[in-house]
C-alpha cells in the first residue's frame, strides 16, 4: 500500500472513530433524556394516585376519638396507613440544671390529645397507632384522651390551660402495593365551640383554600374535620 493509500486509510479510521464517539454520546444523552422523562411520568402517576384521606376529630359523646376515611382515588382498592401525633413544635433539652433531658422531652406528647395507650393498637406513649388497612370508602376510628402533663410542668391545670382547644397535629403515612409511600400532615380543630371544618391540604401540609361546613345537629363539643391528599415522602 502506498503512502497516499495509507493516509487515506488512516483518515478513514479517524473519521470512523469520531463518528462512533458521536453516536455513543448521542445514544447516552438519549438514554439520559429517556430516563428523565420516565421519572417525570412516574412522579406524575404517583401524584395522581395520592390517597384522599379524611380525618375527623369528634368529642360529641364526651369520648374523644379521631375517625379516618379512605375516599379514593378509585384505582387504589386499599391502603395501609399509620397515624402519628406531631408535637406542637420542635423541642430540645435544656442546659439548665434540673431541666428535663432530651429523652424525657421526647417521651411527652406535646399537644391537646394523644391516642389512648394500649387501645386500638396505640403504643404505650400514645403517640402512634399500629399500621392498619383501609379499603376504598372504608373507615375506622381511634380512641383519644387528653395528654397528661409531664412531672416537671408547673401543674396539670397550667398544662390544660396551655393546650385546651389547640389543634391536634398528625402525620398520616400511607402505602399501597406498587407505589412509593405518601406522607402528609393534618391539623384538626379540637375547640369545643367549633362547628366543623373541612379543607384540602397540599403536599407538605399547606392549606390550599378550604370550605367551612356544618355538621347537622352538632351541639356542645366540636368536630374538626380535614380531608386531604397525602403527599409523597418529602419529595413531592
GROMACS .gro file of N, CA and C in nm, residues 22-42:
model
   63
   22UNK      N    1  -1.934   1.009   1.849
   22UNK     CA    2  -2.051   1.096   1.843
   22UNK      C    3  -2.179   1.016   1.860
   23UNK      N    4  -2.185   0.899   1.795
   23UNK     CA    5  -2.304   0.814   1.808
   23UNK      C    6  -2.321   0.767   1.951
   24UNK      N    7  -2.210   0.734   2.018
   24UNK     CA    8  -2.215   0.689   2.158
   24UNK      C    9  -2.268   0.800   2.248
   25UNK      N   10  -2.215   0.923   2.227
   25UNK     CA   11  -2.261   1.036   2.307
   25UNK      C   12  -2.409   1.065   2.284
   26UNK      N   13  -2.451   1.053   2.157
   26UNK     CA   14  -2.591   1.077   2.125
   26UNK      C   15  -2.681   0.975   2.191
   27UNK      N   16  -2.639   0.847   2.186
   27UNK     CA   17  -2.718   0.741   2.248
   27UNK      C   18  -2.723   0.757   2.399
   28UNK      N   19  -2.609   0.797   2.458
   28UNK     CA   20  -2.603   0.817   2.603
   28UNK      C   21  -2.696   0.929   2.645
   29UNK      N   22  -2.695   1.039   2.569
   29UNK     CA   23  -2.781   1.152   2.600
   29UNK      C   24  -2.928   1.115   2.583
   30UNK      N   25  -2.956   1.034   2.479
   30UNK     CA   26  -3.094   0.990   2.457
   30UNK      C   27  -3.142   0.903   2.572
   31UNK      N   28  -3.054   0.814   2.621
   31UNK     CA   29  -3.090   0.729   2.734
   31UNK      C   30  -3.115   0.814   2.859
   32UNK      N   31  -3.029   0.917   2.878
   32UNK     CA   32  -3.047   1.003   2.994
   32UNK      C   33  -3.180   1.079   2.985
   33UNK      N   34  -3.210   1.130   2.868
   33UNK     CA   35  -3.336   1.202   2.848
   33UNK      C   36  -3.455   1.109   2.868
   34UNK      N   37  -3.442   0.986   2.812
   34UNK     CA   38  -3.550   0.889   2.827
   34UNK      C   39  -3.573   0.854   2.974
   35UNK      N   40  -3.461   0.837   3.048
   35UNK     CA   41  -3.474   0.807   3.191
   35UNK      C   42  -3.538   0.920   3.268
   36UNK      N   43  -3.502   1.045   3.233
   36UNK     CA   44  -3.560   1.161   3.300
   36UNK      C   45  -3.709   1.171   3.271
   37UNK      N   46  -3.748   1.147   3.145
   37UNK     CA   47  -3.889   1.152   3.109
   37UNK      C   48  -3.967   1.042   3.180
   38UNK      N   49  -3.905   0.924   3.191
   38UNK     CA   50  -3.972   0.814   3.260
   38UNK      C   51  -3.993   0.846   3.407
   39UNK      N   52  -3.893   0.913   3.470
   39UNK     CA   53  -3.906   0.952   3.610
   39UNK      C   54  -4.015   1.057   3.628
   40UNK      N   55  -4.023   1.151   3.535
   40UNK     CA   56  -4.129   1.252   3.540
   40UNK      C   57  -4.266   1.187   3.531
   41UNK      N   58  -4.277   1.088   3.444
   41UNK     CA   59  -4.405   1.018   3.428
   41UNK      C   60  -4.440   0.939   3.553
   42UNK      N   61  -4.338   0.874   3.615
   42UNK     CA   62  -4.364   0.800   3.739
   42UNK      C   63  -4.407   0.895   3.850
   0.00000   0.00000   0.00000
